[in-house]
Coordinates of C-alpha atoms in Angstrom, one line a residue:
M1 CA 32.5 28.6 -60.3
G2 CA 33.0 30.2 -57.1
T3 CA 36.0 29.6 -55.1
R4 CA 33.7 28.3 -52.0
W5 CA 32.4 25.9 -54.4
L6 CA 35.6 24.3 -55.9
L7 CA 36.8 24.2 -52.4
S8 CA 33.9 22.2 -51.6
L9 CA 34.4 19.7 -54.3
V10 CA 38.1 19.4 -52.8
L11 CA 37.3 18.8 -49.2
V12 CA 34.3 16.6 -49.5
G13 CA 36.7 13.8 -51.0
V14 CA 37.5 13.6 -54.6
A15 CA 40.3 11.3 -55.5
W16 CA 43.2 12.7 -57.5
G17 CA 45.9 10.8 -59.2
G18 CA 44.4 7.6 -57.4
R19 CA 44.7 8.9 -54.0
A20 CA 41.7 9.7 -52.0
L21 CA 41.4 12.6 -49.8
P22 CA 40.7 12.5 -46.2
R23 CA 37.2 13.2 -45.8
A24 CA 36.8 17.1 -44.6
D25 CA 33.7 16.5 -42.9
A26 CA 35.1 13.5 -40.6
A27 CA 37.1 14.2 -37.7
A28 CA 40.7 13.1 -37.7
P29 CA 42.3 11.4 -34.6
E30 CA 42.0 14.1 -32.0
D31 CA 40.5 16.5 -34.8
G32 CA 43.5 16.7 -36.8
R33 CA 42.1 19.1 -39.1
W34 CA 44.2 22.5 -39.6
A35 CA 43.7 25.6 -42.1
V36 CA 46.1 28.3 -42.9
L37 CA 43.7 30.9 -44.7
V38 CA 45.8 33.8 -46.3
Q39 CA 44.3 37.3 -47.3
H40 CA 40.9 36.9 -49.1
S41 CA 40.8 33.0 -48.4
A42 CA 39.6 34.2 -45.0
G43 CA 36.1 34.0 -46.2
L44 CA 36.8 30.2 -46.1
N45 CA 36.8 30.3 -42.5
E46 CA 33.1 30.1 -42.1
P47 CA 31.9 27.1 -44.3
L48 CA 35.0 25.1 -42.8
V49 CA 33.7 25.8 -39.2
Q50 CA 30.3 25.6 -40.0
R51 CA 29.6 23.4 -43.0
Y52 CA 32.1 21.0 -42.1
G53 CA 32.9 21.2 -38.5
W54 CA 36.6 22.1 -38.3
P55 CA 37.7 23.6 -34.8
E56 CA 37.8 27.2 -34.8
D57 CA 41.0 27.3 -32.8
Q58 CA 42.8 25.3 -35.7
I59 CA 42.3 28.0 -38.4
Y60 CA 44.7 30.7 -38.7
V61 CA 43.4 33.8 -40.8
L62 CA 46.4 35.5 -41.8
D63 CA 47.4 38.5 -43.7
P64 CA 49.7 38.4 -46.7
N65 CA 52.6 39.1 -44.2
K66 CA 56.0 37.0 -44.7
E67 CA 56.6 36.7 -40.8
K68 CA 53.2 35.8 -40.0
I69 CA 53.1 33.1 -42.3
E70 CA 56.5 31.6 -41.8
K71 CA 55.8 31.8 -37.9
V72 CA 52.2 29.6 -38.2
L73 CA 53.9 27.0 -40.6
Q74 CA 56.9 26.5 -38.3
E75 CA 54.4 25.9 -35.4
L76 CA 52.5 23.6 -37.5
E77 CA 55.7 21.8 -38.7
K78 CA 56.0 20.5 -34.6
K79 CA 52.2 20.0 -34.2
L80 CA 51.0 18.1 -37.5
T81 CA 51.5 14.0 -38.0
G82 CA 50.8 11.9 -40.8
N83 CA 47.2 11.6 -39.6
D84 CA 46.4 15.4 -39.9
L85 CA 45.0 17.1 -43.0
L86 CA 46.4 20.7 -43.7
L87 CA 44.6 23.0 -45.9
L88 CA 47.0 26.0 -46.9
S89 CA 45.1 28.7 -49.0
S90 CA 45.7 31.9 -50.6
C91 CA 43.4 34.0 -52.3
G92 CA 44.3 37.5 -53.9
H93 CA 46.9 39.1 -56.0
T94 CA 50.8 37.6 -56.6
L95 CA 53.7 37.7 -58.7
S96 CA 54.9 34.5 -60.5
G97 CA 57.0 32.3 -58.3
C98 CA 55.5 33.7 -55.2
F99 CA 52.2 32.0 -52.8
I100 CA 50.9 35.6 -51.9
G101 CA 51.9 39.4 -52.5
T102 CA 55.3 39.9 -53.4
D103 CA 57.4 38.7 -50.9
V104 CA 56.1 35.2 -49.9
Q105 CA 58.1 33.0 -52.5
L106 CA 57.0 29.4 -53.1
Q107 CA 60.1 28.1 -52.5
E108 CA 59.8 29.2 -48.7
I109 CA 56.6 27.8 -48.6
Q110 CA 57.8 24.5 -49.9
R111 CA 60.7 24.4 -47.6
H112 CA 58.0 24.4 -44.5
L113 CA 55.7 22.0 -46.3
E114 CA 58.6 19.6 -46.7
K115 CA 59.0 19.2 -42.7
I116 CA 54.9 19.1 -42.4
Q117 CA 54.0 15.5 -42.0
A118 CA 50.2 16.2 -42.5
F119 CA 48.4 15.5 -46.2
K120 CA 48.6 18.8 -47.6
V121 CA 46.2 20.5 -49.6
V122 CA 47.2 23.8 -51.4
F123 CA 44.1 26.0 -52.6
Q124 CA 45.6 28.9 -54.5
S125 CA 43.4 31.2 -56.2
T126 CA 45.8 34.0 -57.4
C127 CA 47.1 35.5 -60.5
H128 CA 50.0 33.0 -61.5
S129 CA 48.9 30.4 -59.3
G130 CA 49.8 27.7 -61.6
A131 CA 53.5 27.8 -60.7
A132 CA 52.5 26.5 -57.3
I133 CA 51.8 23.1 -59.5
C134 CA 55.4 22.6 -59.8
G135 CA 56.6 24.8 -57.4
L136 CA 54.9 23.0 -53.9
P137 CA 56.0 19.4 -55.0
S138 CA 55.8 18.4 -51.2
A139 CA 52.2 19.2 -51.3
D140 CA 49.6 16.2 -51.9
I141 CA 47.3 18.3 -54.0
V142 CA 47.5 21.5 -55.4
Y143 CA 44.3 23.5 -57.0
A144 CA 45.5 26.4 -59.0
A145 CA 42.8 28.8 -60.5
C146 CA 45.0 29.7 -63.5
R147 CA 48.3 29.1 -65.3
D148 CA 51.7 30.4 -64.3
G149 CA 51.5 33.2 -67.2
E150 CA 47.8 34.1 -66.4
F151 CA 46.4 37.3 -64.4
D152 CA 43.1 36.1 -63.7
G153 CA 43.3 33.5 -60.9
G154 CA 42.6 36.2 -58.0

């Protein structure tokens, strides 16, 4: 299954644990759909905008740079409300306990997610991505491409 196809399943409204996702193709109040796409997940930008109608200026496409990721998440802490939807995605290579690369730790991402009031979907297609399931308890939904000890998620 391709990453875009799996993300489409997540975004169109599957229920998880009895909680329905906000519809990704329906505008939230004042169009509160935001995305942070890191490394290879940048390829999701086009379907989010063209297929689901997300506002381009509310999608951040970033390199796996710790400072840039933290700066964007700090900005979103101030902007997002409980009516918003945040998609945080990383695709690429990482170590166990990391969100992406070797220096962006899950605990640092978790610290930001705790402060963001939006409905938070984490879509991680990296090696060791299963660590995010327990490592990001503030996320409403975590999609991990493999278990923590596996190398084939990216």
